[in-house]
Amino acid sequence: AFIDPDPDIVKATAEAGCRYVELHTGPYANATPETREAELDRLRSACELAHSLGLGVNAGHGLDLENVAPVARLPHIEELNIGFALVSEALTVGVDTAVRTMKAVISEASA
């Protein structure tokens, strides 16, 4: 289920029998510098809650090379879904380089 990182929604998703959630990272990706940390905290709390309820945790939407590292460091994230940023970057550097660069940023952040 693709959901907002809201505790009530996370709980309802678990109660509905879902096995995985994908947390919507759009508000984090579009946040101002003043609100970005609060959005990251919402994601962190949702990750912890989802994991405690037995849900697998994925995240995505609006992630790019500039903002993906903090999300990649969140606990319990199994997969990041990144599409538009890779396609956009691939137009200038090629698919291979775009994917390798994104993978390197994510691997370094989550290490």
CSV table of N, CA and C in Angstrom, one decimal:
chain,number,residue,atom,x,y,z
A,1,ALA,N,0.8,-1.2,0.0
A,1,ALA,CA,0.0,0.0,0.0
A,1,ALA,C,0.9,1.2,0.0
A,2,PHE,N,0.6,2.2,-0.9
A,2,PHE,CA,1.3,3.5,-0.9
A,2,PHE,C,0.6,4.4,0.0
A,3,ILE,N,1.2,4.8,1.1
A,3,ILE,CA,0.6,5.6,2.1
A,3,ILE,C,1.4,6.8,2.6
A,4,ASP,N,0.7,7.7,3.2
A,4,ASP,CA,1.4,8.8,3.9
A,4,ASP,C,1.9,8.3,5.2
A,5,PRO,N,3.0,8.9,5.6
A,5,PRO,CA,3.7,8.4,6.9
A,5,PRO,C,2.9,8.9,8.1
A,6,ASP,N,1.7,8.5,8.2
A,6,ASP,CA,0.8,8.9,9.3
A,6,ASP,C,0.5,7.7,10.2
A,7,PRO,N,0.7,7.8,11.5
A,7,PRO,CA,0.5,6.6,12.3
A,7,PRO,C,-0.8,5.9,12.2
A,8,ASP,N,-1.9,6.7,12.1
A,8,ASP,CA,-3.2,6.1,11.9
A,8,ASP,C,-3.3,5.3,10.6
A,9,ILE,N,-2.7,5.8,9.6
A,9,ILE,CA,-2.8,5.1,8.3
A,9,ILE,C,-1.9,3.9,8.3
A,10,VAL,N,-0.7,4.0,9.0
A,10,VAL,CA,0.1,2.8,9.1
A,10,VAL,C,-0.6,1.7,9.8
A,11,LYS,N,-1.2,2.0,10.9
A,11,LYS,CA,-2.0,1.0,11.7
A,11,LYS,C,-3.1,0.4,10.9
A,12,ALA,N,-3.8,1.3,10.2
A,12,ALA,CA,-5.0,0.8,9.4
A,12,ALA,C,-4.5,-0.1,8.3
A,13,THR,N,-3.3,0.2,7.7
A,13,THR,CA,-2.8,-0.7,6.7
A,13,THR,C,-2.4,-2.1,7.2
A,14,ALA,N,-1.8,-2.1,8.4
A,14,ALA,CA,-1.5,-3.4,9.0
A,14,ALA,C,-2.8,-4.2,9.4
A,15,GLU,N,-3.8,-3.4,9.9
A,15,GLU,CA,-5.1,-4.1,10.2
A,15,GLU,C,-5.8,-4.6,9.0
A,16,ALA,N,-5.6,-4.0,7.8
A,16,ALA,CA,-6.2,-4.4,6.6
A,16,ALA,C,-5.5,-5.7,6.0
A,17,GLY,N,-4.4,-6.1,6.6
A,17,GLY,CA,-3.7,-7.3,6.2
A,17,GLY,C,-2.6,-7.1,5.1
A,18,CYS,N,-2.2,-5.9,4.9
A,18,CYS,CA,-1.1,-5.6,4.0
A,18,CYS,C,0.2,-6.2,4.5
A,19,ARG,N,1.1,-6.5,3.7
A,19,ARG,CA,2.4,-7.0,4.1
A,19,ARG,C,3.4,-6.0,4.0
A,20,TYR,N,3.3,-5.0,3.1
A,20,TYR,CA,4.2,-4.0,2.9
A,20,TYR,C,3.6,-2.6,2.8
A,21,VAL,N,4.3,-1.6,3.2
A,21,VAL,CA,3.9,-0.2,2.9
A,21,VAL,C,5.0,0.4,2.1
A,22,GLU,N,4.6,1.3,1.2
A,22,GLU,CA,5.5,2.3,0.6
A,22,GLU,C,5.1,3.6,1.1
A,23,LEU,N,6.0,4.2,1.9
A,23,LEU,CA,5.8,5.5,2.5
A,23,LEU,C,6.0,6.6,1.5
A,24,HIS,N,5.0,7.5,1.4
A,24,HIS,CA,5.1,8.6,0.4
A,24,HIS,C,6.1,9.6,0.9
A,25,THR,N,7.2,9.8,0.1
A,25,THR,CA,8.2,10.7,0.5
A,25,THR,C,8.1,12.1,-0.2
A,26,GLY,N,7.0,12.3,-0.9
A,26,GLY,CA,6.8,13.6,-1.6
A,26,GLY,C,6.8,14.8,-0.7
A,27,PRO,N,6.1,14.8,0.5
A,27,PRO,CA,6.2,16.0,1.3
A,27,PRO,C,7.6,16.2,1.8
A,28,TYR,N,8.4,15.2,2.1
A,28,TYR,CA,9.8,15.4,2.5
A,28,TYR,C,10.6,16.0,1.3
A,29,ALA,N,10.4,15.4,0.1
A,29,ALA,CA,11.1,15.8,-1.1
A,29,ALA,C,10.8,17.3,-1.4
A,30,ASN,N,9.6,17.7,-1.2
A,30,ASN,CA,9.2,19.1,-1.5
A,30,ASN,C,9.2,20.0,-0.4
A,31,ALA,N,9.7,19.6,0.8
A,31,ALA,CA,9.8,20.4,2.0
A,31,ALA,C,10.8,21.6,1.8
A,32,THR,N,10.5,22.6,2.5
A,32,THR,CA,11.5,23.7,2.6
A,32,THR,C,12.6,23.3,3.6
A,33,PRO,N,13.7,24.1,3.5
A,33,PRO,CA,14.7,23.7,4.5
A,33,PRO,C,14.2,23.8,5.9
A,34,GLU,N,13.3,24.6,6.2
A,34,GLU,CA,12.8,24.8,7.6
A,34,GLU,C,11.9,23.6,8.0
A,35,THR,N,11.3,22.9,7.1
A,35,THR,CA,10.3,21.8,7.4
A,35,THR,C,10.9,20.5,7.0
A,36,ARG,N,12.0,20.4,6.4
A,36,ARG,CA,12.5,19.1,5.9
A,36,ARG,C,12.8,18.1,7.0
A,37,GLU,N,13.4,18.6,8.1
A,37,GLU,CA,13.7,17.7,9.2
A,37,GLU,C,12.4,17.1,9.9
A,38,ALA,N,11.4,17.9,10.0
A,38,ALA,CA,10.1,17.5,10.5
A,38,ALA,C,9.5,16.4,9.6
A,39,GLU,N,9.6,16.5,8.3
A,39,GLU,CA,9.1,15.5,7.4
A,39,GLU,C,9.9,14.3,7.5
A,40,LEU,N,11.2,14.4,7.7
A,40,LEU,CA,12.1,13.2,7.8
A,40,LEU,C,11.7,12.5,9.1
A,41,ASP,N,11.4,13.2,10.2
A,41,ASP,CA,11.0,12.6,11.5
A,41,ASP,C,9.7,11.9,11.3
A,42,ARG,N,8.8,12.4,10.5
A,42,ARG,CA,7.5,11.7,10.3
A,42,ARG,C,7.8,10.4,9.6
A,43,LEU,N,8.7,10.4,8.6
A,43,LEU,CA,9.1,9.1,7.9
A,43,LEU,C,9.7,8.2,8.8
A,44,ARG,N,10.6,8.6,9.7
A,44,ARG,CA,11.3,7.8,10.6
A,44,ARG,C,10.3,7.1,11.6
A,45,SER,N,9.4,7.9,12.1
A,45,SER,CA,8.4,7.3,13.0
A,45,SER,C,7.6,6.3,12.3
A,46,ALA,N,7.2,6.6,11.1
A,46,ALA,CA,6.3,5.6,10.3
A,46,ALA,C,7.1,4.4,10.0
A,47,CYS,N,8.4,4.5,9.8
A,47,CYS,CA,9.2,3.3,9.5
A,47,CYS,C,9.2,2.4,10.8
A,48,GLU,N,9.5,3.0,11.9
A,48,GLU,CA,9.5,2.3,13.2
A,48,GLU,C,8.2,1.6,13.5
A,49,LEU,N,7.1,2.4,13.3
A,49,LEU,CA,5.8,1.8,13.6
A,49,LEU,C,5.5,0.7,12.7
A,50,ALA,N,5.7,0.9,11.4
A,50,ALA,CA,5.3,-0.1,10.4
A,50,ALA,C,6.1,-1.4,10.7
A,51,HIS,N,7.4,-1.3,11.0
A,51,HIS,CA,8.2,-2.4,11.3
A,51,HIS,C,7.7,-3.2,12.6
A,52,SER,N,7.3,-2.4,13.6
A,52,SER,CA,6.9,-3.0,14.8
A,52,SER,C,5.5,-3.7,14.6
A,53,LEU,N,4.8,-3.4,13.6
A,53,LEU,CA,3.5,-4.0,13.3
A,53,LEU,C,3.7,-5.2,12.3
A,54,GLY,N,5.0,-5.5,11.9
A,54,GLY,CA,5.3,-6.6,11.1
A,54,GLY,C,5.2,-6.3,9.6
A,55,LEU,N,5.1,-5.0,9.2
A,55,LEU,CA,5.1,-4.6,7.8
A,55,LEU,C,6.5,-4.4,7.3
A,56,GLY,N,6.7,-4.8,6.0
A,56,GLY,CA,7.9,-4.4,5.3
A,56,GLY,C,7.8,-3.0,4.9
A,57,VAL,N,8.9,-2.3,4.8
A,57,VAL,CA,8.8,-0.8,4.6
A,57,VAL,C,9.6,-0.5,3.3
A,58,ASN,N,9.0,0.2,2.4
A,58,ASN,CA,9.6,0.8,1.2
A,58,ASN,C,9.2,2.3,1.3
A,59,ALA,N,9.9,3.0,0.4
A,59,ALA,CA,9.6,4.5,0.4
A,59,ALA,C,9.9,5.0,-1.0
A,60,GLY,N,9.2,6.1,-1.3
A,60,GLY,CA,9.5,6.7,-2.6
A,60,GLY,C,8.5,7.8,-3.0
A,61,HIS,N,8.9,8.6,-3.9
A,61,HIS,CA,8.2,9.7,-4.6
A,61,HIS,C,9.0,11.0,-4.4
A,62,GLY,N,9.5,11.5,-5.5
A,62,GLY,CA,10.2,12.8,-5.4
A,62,GLY,C,11.7,12.7,-5.0
A,63,LEU,N,12.2,11.5,-4.8
A,63,LEU,CA,13.6,11.3,-4.3
A,63,LEU,C,14.5,11.5,-5.5
A,64,ASP,N,15.6,12.2,-5.2
A,64,ASP,CA,16.7,12.4,-6.2
A,64,ASP,C,18.0,12.4,-5.6
A,65,LEU,N,19.1,12.7,-6.3
A,65,LEU,CA,20.4,12.6,-5.8
A,65,LEU,C,20.7,13.6,-4.7
A,66,GLU,N,19.9,14.7,-4.7
A,66,GLU,CA,20.1,15.7,-3.6
A,66,GLU,C,19.4,15.4,-2.3
A,67,ASN,N,18.4,14.5,-2.3
A,67,ASN,CA,17.6,14.3,-1.1
A,67,ASN,C,17.5,12.9,-0.6
A,68,VAL,N,18.0,11.9,-1.4
A,68,VAL,CA,17.8,10.5,-1.1
A,68,VAL,C,18.6,10.0,0.1
A,69,ALA,N,19.8,10.5,0.4
A,69,ALA,CA,20.6,10.0,1.4
A,69,ALA,C,20.0,9.9,2.8
A,70,PRO,N,19.3,11.0,3.3
A,70,PRO,CA,18.7,10.9,4.6
A,70,PRO,C,17.6,9.8,4.6
A,71,VAL,N,16.9,9.6,3.5
A,71,VAL,CA,15.8,8.6,3.5
A,71,VAL,C,16.5,7.2,3.5
A,72,ALA,N,17.5,7.1,2.8
A,72,ALA,CA,18.2,5.8,2.7
A,72,ALA,C,18.8,5.4,4.1
A,73,ARG,N,19.0,6.3,4.9
A,73,ARG,CA,19.5,6.0,6.3
A,73,ARG,C,18.4,5.7,7.3
A,74,LEU,N,17.2,5.8,6.9
A,74,LEU,CA,16.1,5.5,7.8
A,74,LEU,C,16.1,4.0,8.2
A,75,PRO,N,15.6,3.7,9.4
A,75,PRO,CA,15.6,2.3,9.8
A,75,PRO,C,14.5,1.5,9.0
A,76,HIS,N,14.8,0.3,8.8
A,76,HIS,CA,13.9,-0.7,8.2
A,76,HIS,C,13.5,-0.5,6.8
A,77,ILE,N,14.1,0.5,6.1
A,77,ILE,CA,13.7,0.6,4.7
A,77,ILE,C,14.3,-0.5,3.9
A,78,GLU,N,13.5,-1.2,3.1
A,78,GLU,CA,14.0,-2.3,2.3
A,78,GLU,C,14.2,-1.9,0.9
A,79,GLU,N,13.4,-1.0,0.4
A,79,GLU,CA,13.5,-0.6,-1.0
A,79,GLU,C,13.1,0.9,-1.2
A,80,LEU,N,13.8,1.6,-2.1
A,80,LEU,CA,13.5,2.9,-2.4
A,80,LEU,C,13.0,2.9,-3.9
A,81,ASN,N,11.9,3.6,-4.1
A,81,ASN,CA,11.4,3.6,-5.5
A,81,ASN,C,11.7,5.0,-6.1
A,82,ILE,N,12.6,5.0,-7.0
A,82,ILE,CA,13.0,6.3,-7.6
A,82,ILE,C,12.9,6.1,-9.2
A,83,GLY,N,12.1,6.9,-9.8
A,83,GLY,CA,11.9,6.8,-11.2
A,83,GLY,C,12.2,8.0,-11.9
A,84,PHE,N,11.5,9.1,-11.7
A,84,PHE,CA,11.6,10.3,-12.5
A,84,PHE,C,13.1,10.9,-12.4
A,85,ALA,N,13.7,10.8,-11.2
A,85,ALA,CA,15.0,11.4,-11.1
A,85,ALA,C,16.0,10.6,-11.9
A,86,LEU,N,15.8,9.3,-12.0
A,86,LEU,CA,16.8,8.5,-12.8
A,86,LEU,C,16.6,8.7,-14.3
A,87,VAL,N,15.3,8.8,-14.7
A,87,VAL,CA,15.1,9.1,-16.1
A,87,VAL,C,15.6,10.5,-16.5
A,88,SER,N,15.4,11.4,-15.7
A,88,SER,CA,15.9,12.8,-15.9
A,88,SER,C,17.4,12.8,-16.0
A,89,GLU,N,18.0,12.2,-15.0
A,89,GLU,CA,19.5,12.2,-15.0
A,89,GLU,C,20.0,11.4,-16.2
A,90,ALA,N,19.4,10.3,-16.6
A,90,ALA,CA,19.8,9.5,-17.7
A,90,ALA,C,19.8,10.3,-19.0
A,91,LEU,N,18.9,11.3,-19.1
A,91,LEU,CA,18.9,12.0,-20.4
A,91,LEU,C,20.2,12.8,-20.6
A,92,THR,N,20.9,13.1,-19.5
A,92,THR,CA,22.2,13.9,-19.7
A,92,THR,C,23.4,13.0,-19.5
A,93,VAL,N,23.4,12.0,-18.7
A,93,VAL,CA,24.6,11.2,-18.5
A,93,VAL,C,24.5,9.7,-18.9
A,94,GLY,N,23.3,9.3,-19.3
A,94,GLY,CA,23.1,7.9,-19.8
A,94,GLY,C,22.5,7.1,-18.6
A,95,VAL,N,21.8,6.0,-19.0
A,95,VAL,CA,21.2,5.2,-18.0
A,95,VAL,C,22.2,4.6,-17.0
A,96,ASP,N,23.2,4.0,-17.6
A,96,ASP,CA,24.2,3.3,-16.8
A,96,ASP,C,24.8,4.2,-15.7
A,97,THR,N,25.2,5.4,-16.1
A,97,THR,CA,25.8,6.3,-15.1
A,97,THR,C,24.8,6.8,-14.1
A,98,ALA,N,23.6,7.1,-14.6
A,98,ALA,CA,22.5,7.6,-13.7
A,98,ALA,C,22.2,6.5,-12.6
A,99,VAL,N,22.1,5.3,-13.0
A,99,VAL,CA,21.8,4.2,-12.0
A,99,VAL,C,23.0,4.0,-11.1
A,100,ARG,N,24.2,3.9,-11.6
A,100,ARG,CA,25.3,3.7,-10.8
A,100,ARG,C,25.5,4.8,-9.8
A,101,THR,N,25.3,6.0,-10.2
A,101,THR,CA,25.5,7.2,-9.3
A,101,THR,C,24.4,7.1,-8.2
A,102,MET,N,23.2,6.8,-8.5
A,102,MET,CA,22.1,6.7,-7.5
A,102,MET,C,22.4,5.6,-6.5
A,103,LYS,N,22.8,4.4,-7.1
A,103,LYS,CA,23.1,3.3,-6.2
A,103,LYS,C,24.3,3.6,-5.3
A,104,ALA,N,25.3,4.4,-5.7
A,104,ALA,CA,26.4,4.7,-4.9
A,104,ALA,C,26.0,5.6,-3.8
A,105,VAL,N,25.1,6.6,-4.1
A,105,VAL,CA,24.7,7.5,-3.0
A,105,VAL,C,23.9,6.8,-2.0
A,106,ILE,N,23.0,5.9,-2.4
A,106,ILE,CA,22.2,5.1,-1.5
A,106,ILE,C,23.0,4.1,-0.7
A,107,SER,N,23.9,3.5,-1.3
A,107,SER,CA,24.8,2.5,-0.6
A,107,SER,C,25.7,3.2,0.5
A,108,GLU,N,26.2,4.4,0.1
A,108,GLU,CA,27.1,5.1,1.0
A,108,GLU,C,26.2,5.6,2.2
A,109,ALA,N,25.0,6.1,1.9
A,109,ALA,CA,24.2,6.6,3.0
A,109,ALA,C,23.7,5.5,4.0
A,110,SER,N,23.4,4.3,3.4
A,110,SER,CA,22.8,3.3,4.2
A,110,SER,C,23.9,2.4,4.9
A,111,ALA,N,25.1,2.6,4.6
A,111,ALA,CA,26.2,1.8,5.2
A,111,ALA,C,26.4,2.1,6.6
